[in-house]
Tab-separated table of C-alpha atoms in Angstrom:
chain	number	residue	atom	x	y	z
Q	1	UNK	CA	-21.280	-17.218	1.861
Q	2	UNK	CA	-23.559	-14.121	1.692
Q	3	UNK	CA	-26.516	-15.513	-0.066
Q	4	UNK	CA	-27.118	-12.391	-2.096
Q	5	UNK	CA	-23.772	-12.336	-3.915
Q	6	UNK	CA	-24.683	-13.475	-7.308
Q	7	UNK	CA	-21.717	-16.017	-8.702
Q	8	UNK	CA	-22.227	-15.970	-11.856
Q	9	UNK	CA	-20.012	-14.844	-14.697
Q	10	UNK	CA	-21.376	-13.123	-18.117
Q	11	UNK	CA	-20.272	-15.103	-20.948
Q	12	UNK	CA	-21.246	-12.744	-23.337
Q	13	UNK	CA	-19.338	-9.910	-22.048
Q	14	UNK	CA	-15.819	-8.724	-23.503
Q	15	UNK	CA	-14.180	-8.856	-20.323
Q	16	UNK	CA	-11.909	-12.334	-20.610
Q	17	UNK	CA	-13.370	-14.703	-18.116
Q	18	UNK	CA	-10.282	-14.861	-16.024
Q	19	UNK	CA	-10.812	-11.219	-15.429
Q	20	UNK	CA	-14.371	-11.222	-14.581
Q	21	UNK	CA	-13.762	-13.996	-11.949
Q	22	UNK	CA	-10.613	-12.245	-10.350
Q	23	UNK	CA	-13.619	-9.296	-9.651
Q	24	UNK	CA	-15.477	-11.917	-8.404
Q	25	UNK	CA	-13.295	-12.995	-6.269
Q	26	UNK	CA	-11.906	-9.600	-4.940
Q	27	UNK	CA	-15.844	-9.182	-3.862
Q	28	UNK	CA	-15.996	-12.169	-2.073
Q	29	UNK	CA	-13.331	-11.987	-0.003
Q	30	UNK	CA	-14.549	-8.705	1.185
Q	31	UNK	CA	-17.180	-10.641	2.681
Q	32	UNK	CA	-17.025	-10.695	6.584
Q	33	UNK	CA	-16.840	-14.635	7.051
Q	34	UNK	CA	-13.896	-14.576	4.756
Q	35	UNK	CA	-12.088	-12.390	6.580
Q	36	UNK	CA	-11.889	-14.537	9.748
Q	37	UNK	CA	-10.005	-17.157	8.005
Q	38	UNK	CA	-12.923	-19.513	6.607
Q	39	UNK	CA	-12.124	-21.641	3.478
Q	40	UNK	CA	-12.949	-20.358	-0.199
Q	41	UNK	CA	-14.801	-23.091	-2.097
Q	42	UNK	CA	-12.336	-25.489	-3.228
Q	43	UNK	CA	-11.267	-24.993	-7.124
Q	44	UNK	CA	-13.860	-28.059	-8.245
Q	45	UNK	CA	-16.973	-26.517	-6.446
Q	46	UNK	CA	-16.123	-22.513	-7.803
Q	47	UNK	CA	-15.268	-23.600	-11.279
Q	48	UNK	CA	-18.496	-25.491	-11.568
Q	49	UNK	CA	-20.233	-22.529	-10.216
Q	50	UNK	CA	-19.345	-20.468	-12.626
Q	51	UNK	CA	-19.056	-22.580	-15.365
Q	52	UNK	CA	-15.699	-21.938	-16.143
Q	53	UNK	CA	-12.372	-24.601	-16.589
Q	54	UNK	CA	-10.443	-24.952	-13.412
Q	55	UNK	CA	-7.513	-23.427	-15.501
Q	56	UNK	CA	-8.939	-20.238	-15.812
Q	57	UNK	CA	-9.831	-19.938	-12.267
Q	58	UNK	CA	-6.637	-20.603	-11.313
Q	59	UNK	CA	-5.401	-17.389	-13.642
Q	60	UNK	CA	-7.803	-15.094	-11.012
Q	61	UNK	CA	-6.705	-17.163	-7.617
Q	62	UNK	CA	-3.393	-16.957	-8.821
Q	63	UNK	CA	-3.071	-12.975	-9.220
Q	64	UNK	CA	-4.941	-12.601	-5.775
Q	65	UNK	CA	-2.372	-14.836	-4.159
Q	66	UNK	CA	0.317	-12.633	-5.634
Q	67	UNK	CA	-1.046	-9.923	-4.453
Q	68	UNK	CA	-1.345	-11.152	-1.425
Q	69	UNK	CA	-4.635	-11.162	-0.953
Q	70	UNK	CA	-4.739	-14.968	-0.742
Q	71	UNK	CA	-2.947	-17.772	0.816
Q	72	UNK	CA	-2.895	-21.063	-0.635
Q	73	UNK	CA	-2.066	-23.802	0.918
Q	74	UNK	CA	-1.691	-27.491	-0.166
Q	75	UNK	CA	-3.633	-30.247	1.157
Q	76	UNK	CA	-6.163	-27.447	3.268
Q	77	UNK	CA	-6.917	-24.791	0.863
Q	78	UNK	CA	-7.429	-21.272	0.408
Q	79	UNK	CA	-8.220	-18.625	2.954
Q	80	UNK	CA	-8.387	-14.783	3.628
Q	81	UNK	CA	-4.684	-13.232	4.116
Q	82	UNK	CA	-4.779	-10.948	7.143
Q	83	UNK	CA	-5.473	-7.246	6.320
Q	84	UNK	CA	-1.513	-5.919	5.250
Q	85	UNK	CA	-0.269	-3.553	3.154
Q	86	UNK	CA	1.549	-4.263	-0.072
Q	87	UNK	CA	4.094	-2.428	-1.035
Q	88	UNK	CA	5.325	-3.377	-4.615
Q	89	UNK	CA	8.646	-2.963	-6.132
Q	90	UNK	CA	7.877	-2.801	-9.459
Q	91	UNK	CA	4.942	-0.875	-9.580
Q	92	UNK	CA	5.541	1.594	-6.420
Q	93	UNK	CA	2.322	3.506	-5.308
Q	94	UNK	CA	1.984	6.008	-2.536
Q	95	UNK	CA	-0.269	5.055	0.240
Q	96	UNK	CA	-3.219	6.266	-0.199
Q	97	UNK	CA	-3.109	4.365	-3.546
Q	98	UNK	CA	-1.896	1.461	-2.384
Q	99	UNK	CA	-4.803	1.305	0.175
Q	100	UNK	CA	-6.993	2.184	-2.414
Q	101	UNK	CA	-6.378	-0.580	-4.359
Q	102	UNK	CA	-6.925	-3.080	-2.100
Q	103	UNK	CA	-9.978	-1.191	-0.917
Q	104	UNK	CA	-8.851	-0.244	2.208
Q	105	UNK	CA	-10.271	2.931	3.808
Q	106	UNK	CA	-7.147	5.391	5.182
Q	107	UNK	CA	-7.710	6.786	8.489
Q	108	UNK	CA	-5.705	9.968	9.688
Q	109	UNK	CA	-4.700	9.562	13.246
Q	110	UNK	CA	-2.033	12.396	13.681
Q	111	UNK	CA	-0.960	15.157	11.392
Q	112	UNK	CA	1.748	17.422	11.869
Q	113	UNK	CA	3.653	20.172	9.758
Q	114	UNK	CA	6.324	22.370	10.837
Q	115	UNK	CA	10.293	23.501	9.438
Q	116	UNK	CA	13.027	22.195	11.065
Q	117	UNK	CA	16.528	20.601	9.919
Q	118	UNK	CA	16.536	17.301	8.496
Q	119	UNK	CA	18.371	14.322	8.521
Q	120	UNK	CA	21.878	14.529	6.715
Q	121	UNK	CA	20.683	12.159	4.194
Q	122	UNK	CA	17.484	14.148	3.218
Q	123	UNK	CA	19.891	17.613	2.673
Q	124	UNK	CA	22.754	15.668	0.890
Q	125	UNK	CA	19.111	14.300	-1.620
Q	126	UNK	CA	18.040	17.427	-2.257
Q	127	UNK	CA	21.547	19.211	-2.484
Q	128	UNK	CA	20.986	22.122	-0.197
Q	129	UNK	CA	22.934	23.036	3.439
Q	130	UNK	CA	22.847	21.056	6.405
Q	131	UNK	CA	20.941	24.150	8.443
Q	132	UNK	CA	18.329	24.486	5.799
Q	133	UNK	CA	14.595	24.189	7.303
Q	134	UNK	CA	12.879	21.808	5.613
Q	135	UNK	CA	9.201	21.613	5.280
Q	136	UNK	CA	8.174	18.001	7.141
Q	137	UNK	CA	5.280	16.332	7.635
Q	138	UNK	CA	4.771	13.581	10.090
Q	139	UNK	CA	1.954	11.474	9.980
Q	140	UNK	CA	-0.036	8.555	11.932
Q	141	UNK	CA	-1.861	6.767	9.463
Q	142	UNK	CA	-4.062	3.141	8.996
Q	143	UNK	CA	-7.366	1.737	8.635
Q	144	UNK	CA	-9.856	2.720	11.003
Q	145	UNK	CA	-9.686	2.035	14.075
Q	146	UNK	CA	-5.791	0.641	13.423
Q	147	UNK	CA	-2.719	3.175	12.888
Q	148	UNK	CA	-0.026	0.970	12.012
Q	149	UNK	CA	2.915	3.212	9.839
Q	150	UNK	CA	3.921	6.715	10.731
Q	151	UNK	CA	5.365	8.221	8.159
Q	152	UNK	CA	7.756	11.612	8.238
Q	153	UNK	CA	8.427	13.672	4.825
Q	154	UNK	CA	10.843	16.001	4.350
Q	155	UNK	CA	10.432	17.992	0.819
Q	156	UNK	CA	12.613	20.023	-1.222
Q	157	UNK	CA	12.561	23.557	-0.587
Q	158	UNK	CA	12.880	24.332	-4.391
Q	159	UNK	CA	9.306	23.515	-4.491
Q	160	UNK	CA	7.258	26.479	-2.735
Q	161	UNK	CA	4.985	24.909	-0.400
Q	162	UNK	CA	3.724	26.954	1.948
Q	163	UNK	CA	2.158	24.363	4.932
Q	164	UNK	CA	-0.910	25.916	3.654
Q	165	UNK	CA	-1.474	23.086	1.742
Q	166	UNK	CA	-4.387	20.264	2.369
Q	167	UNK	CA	-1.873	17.554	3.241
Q	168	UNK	CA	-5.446	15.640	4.496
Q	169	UNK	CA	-5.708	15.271	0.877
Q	170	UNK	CA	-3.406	12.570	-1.683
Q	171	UNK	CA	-0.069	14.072	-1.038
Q	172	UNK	CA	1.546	13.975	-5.008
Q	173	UNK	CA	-2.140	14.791	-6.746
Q	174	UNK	CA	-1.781	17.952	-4.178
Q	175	UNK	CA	2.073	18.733	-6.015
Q	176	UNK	CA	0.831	17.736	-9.552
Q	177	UNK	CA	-2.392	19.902	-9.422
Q	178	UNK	CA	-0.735	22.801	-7.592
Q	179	UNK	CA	2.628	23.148	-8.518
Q	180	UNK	CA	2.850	20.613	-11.536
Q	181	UNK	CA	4.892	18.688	-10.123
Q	182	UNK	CA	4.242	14.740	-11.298
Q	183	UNK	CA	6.136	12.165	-9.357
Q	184	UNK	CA	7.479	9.591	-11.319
Q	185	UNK	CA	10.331	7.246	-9.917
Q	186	UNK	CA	10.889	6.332	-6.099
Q	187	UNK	CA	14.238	4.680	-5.049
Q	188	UNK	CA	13.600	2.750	-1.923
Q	189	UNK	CA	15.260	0.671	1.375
Q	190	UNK	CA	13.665	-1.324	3.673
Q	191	UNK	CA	15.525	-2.557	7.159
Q	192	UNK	CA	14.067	-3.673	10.288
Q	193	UNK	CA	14.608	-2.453	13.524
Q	194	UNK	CA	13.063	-2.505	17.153
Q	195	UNK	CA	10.900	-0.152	18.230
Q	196	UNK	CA	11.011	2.704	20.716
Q	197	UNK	CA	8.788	3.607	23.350
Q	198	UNK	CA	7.211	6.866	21.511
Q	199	UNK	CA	6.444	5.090	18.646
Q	200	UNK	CA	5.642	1.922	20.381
Q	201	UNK	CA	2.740	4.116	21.977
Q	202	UNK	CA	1.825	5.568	18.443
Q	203	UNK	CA	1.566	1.977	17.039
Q	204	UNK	CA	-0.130	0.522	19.783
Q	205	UNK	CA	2.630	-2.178	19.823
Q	206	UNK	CA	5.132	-3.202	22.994
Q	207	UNK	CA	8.292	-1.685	23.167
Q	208	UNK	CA	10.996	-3.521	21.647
Q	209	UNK	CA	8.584	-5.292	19.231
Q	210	UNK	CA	10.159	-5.408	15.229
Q	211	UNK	CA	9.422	-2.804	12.932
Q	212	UNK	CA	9.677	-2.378	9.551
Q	213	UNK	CA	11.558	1.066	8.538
Q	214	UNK	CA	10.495	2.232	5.106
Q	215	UNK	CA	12.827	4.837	2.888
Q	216	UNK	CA	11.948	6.697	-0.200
Q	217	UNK	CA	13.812	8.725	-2.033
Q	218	UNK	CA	10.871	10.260	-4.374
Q	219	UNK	CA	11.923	11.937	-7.973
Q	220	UNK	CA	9.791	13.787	-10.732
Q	221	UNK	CA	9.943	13.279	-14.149
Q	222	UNK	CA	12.742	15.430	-14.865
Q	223	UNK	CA	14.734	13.245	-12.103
Q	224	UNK	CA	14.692	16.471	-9.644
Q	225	UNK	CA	14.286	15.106	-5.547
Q	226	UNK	CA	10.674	15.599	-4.609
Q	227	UNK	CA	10.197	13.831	-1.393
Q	228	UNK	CA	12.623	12.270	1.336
Q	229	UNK	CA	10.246	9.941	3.324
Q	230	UNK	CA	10.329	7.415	6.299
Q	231	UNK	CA	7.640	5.152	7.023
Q	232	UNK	CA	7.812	3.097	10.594
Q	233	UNK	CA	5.357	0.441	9.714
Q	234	UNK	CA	3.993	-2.165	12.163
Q	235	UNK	CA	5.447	-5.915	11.290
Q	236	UNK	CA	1.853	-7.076	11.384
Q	237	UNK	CA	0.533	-4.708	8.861
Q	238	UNK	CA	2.846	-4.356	5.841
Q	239	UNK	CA	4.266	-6.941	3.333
Q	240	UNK	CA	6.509	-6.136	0.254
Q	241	UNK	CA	6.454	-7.879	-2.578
Q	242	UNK	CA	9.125	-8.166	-5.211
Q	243	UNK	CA	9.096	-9.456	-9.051
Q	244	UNK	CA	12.142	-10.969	-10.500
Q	245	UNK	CA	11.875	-11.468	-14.419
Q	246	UNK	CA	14.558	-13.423	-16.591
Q	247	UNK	CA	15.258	-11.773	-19.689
């Protein structure tokens, strides 16, 4: 463990416990010899560390393992899950957020922008004719060093972008800030297919190799089509998690 991580929670603070050692946590396992599958301390040796009831570590190891961040598993113990994306069902994000969150750093590869006709299923989501040029954007995007999803967007032509735009930037602060237009629900279908030899080479995978093919149809507030989107995401790189709740 990097010796100058303190581990050590404040019991004084207002933060609940749990909470302060789910931060904990989150730090440590951005620690390099976590992230080449070394064991966390078991549950005995961190709960005496930080003086807290097994119980109430569990709460923190528990959300990271949810989130997967962690993998538990019985009779070994916990380790480091490889570095994925999670997409979320119940709380959808866009990318860039979702990287964000789990404090990965977003790396443009590729970035294209141009009008052409789209898809069938993009004009029949934003109502308009089949010879309509939409604006799209096609992008190769990942963590440094790694592009593993390339996304294409195709956008309603109601809203006036102009390709001016900087599209380098979070794409729905962009709409929000400059045409006040504030994203709000995103229906979405996931397949899997194989993939082909263009994208293979924009992946860095084989062709042929499984792919997971992302679809978002992306509404505002006031349930008007924002965004038709396709993400081809590596099968390495990208988990989804979903959240069933009895009521």
């Amino acid at each position: 463990m990097n010796r100058t991580m303190k581990l050590e929670l404040d019991p004084n603070s207002s933060l609940p416990l749990h909470q302060q050692a789910e931060d904990l946590l989150r730090r440590m396992i951005q620690q390099e010899e976590y992230q080449h599958g070394r064991l966390l301390p078991s549950e005995v040796e961190l709960s005496q560390q930080l003086n807290i009831s097994r119980n109430t570590l569990r709460q923190a190891i528990n959300r990271l393992v949810y989130e997967g961040l962690l993998i538990r598993k019985k009779s070994y113990g916990t380790t480091v899950a490889p570095l994925k994306v999670m997409g979320n069902a119940r709380n959808w994000m866009s990318f860039s957020q979702e990287m964000k969150k789990q404090g990965m750093e977003v790396e443009n590869f590729e970035l294209h922008l141009s009008r052409k006709k789209a898809p069938a299923e993009a004009t029949d989501f934003f109502k308009c004719s089949p010879d309509t040029r939409l604006l799209c954007l096609e992008r190769l995007r990942g963590r440094p060093g790694l592009p593993f999803v390339y996304f294409i967007s195709y956008f309603n032509p109601d809203i006036p972008m102009t390709g001016e735009e900087d599209l380098a930037q979070p794409l729905y602060e962009n709409l929000e800030k400059k045409y006040g237009v504030r994203v709000k629900t995103s229906r979405e279908m996931i397949s899997a297919a194989a993939v082909d030899a263009e994208l293979a080479d924009k992946l860095e995978i084989n062709e042929g190799e499984p792919i997971l093919v992302r679809k978002r149809f992306v509404f505002d507030v006031d349930n008007m089509p924002v965004e038709y989107n396709i993400g081809y995401y590596r099968a390495d790189s990208f988990t989804y998690s979903i959240e069933f709740v009895n009521e």
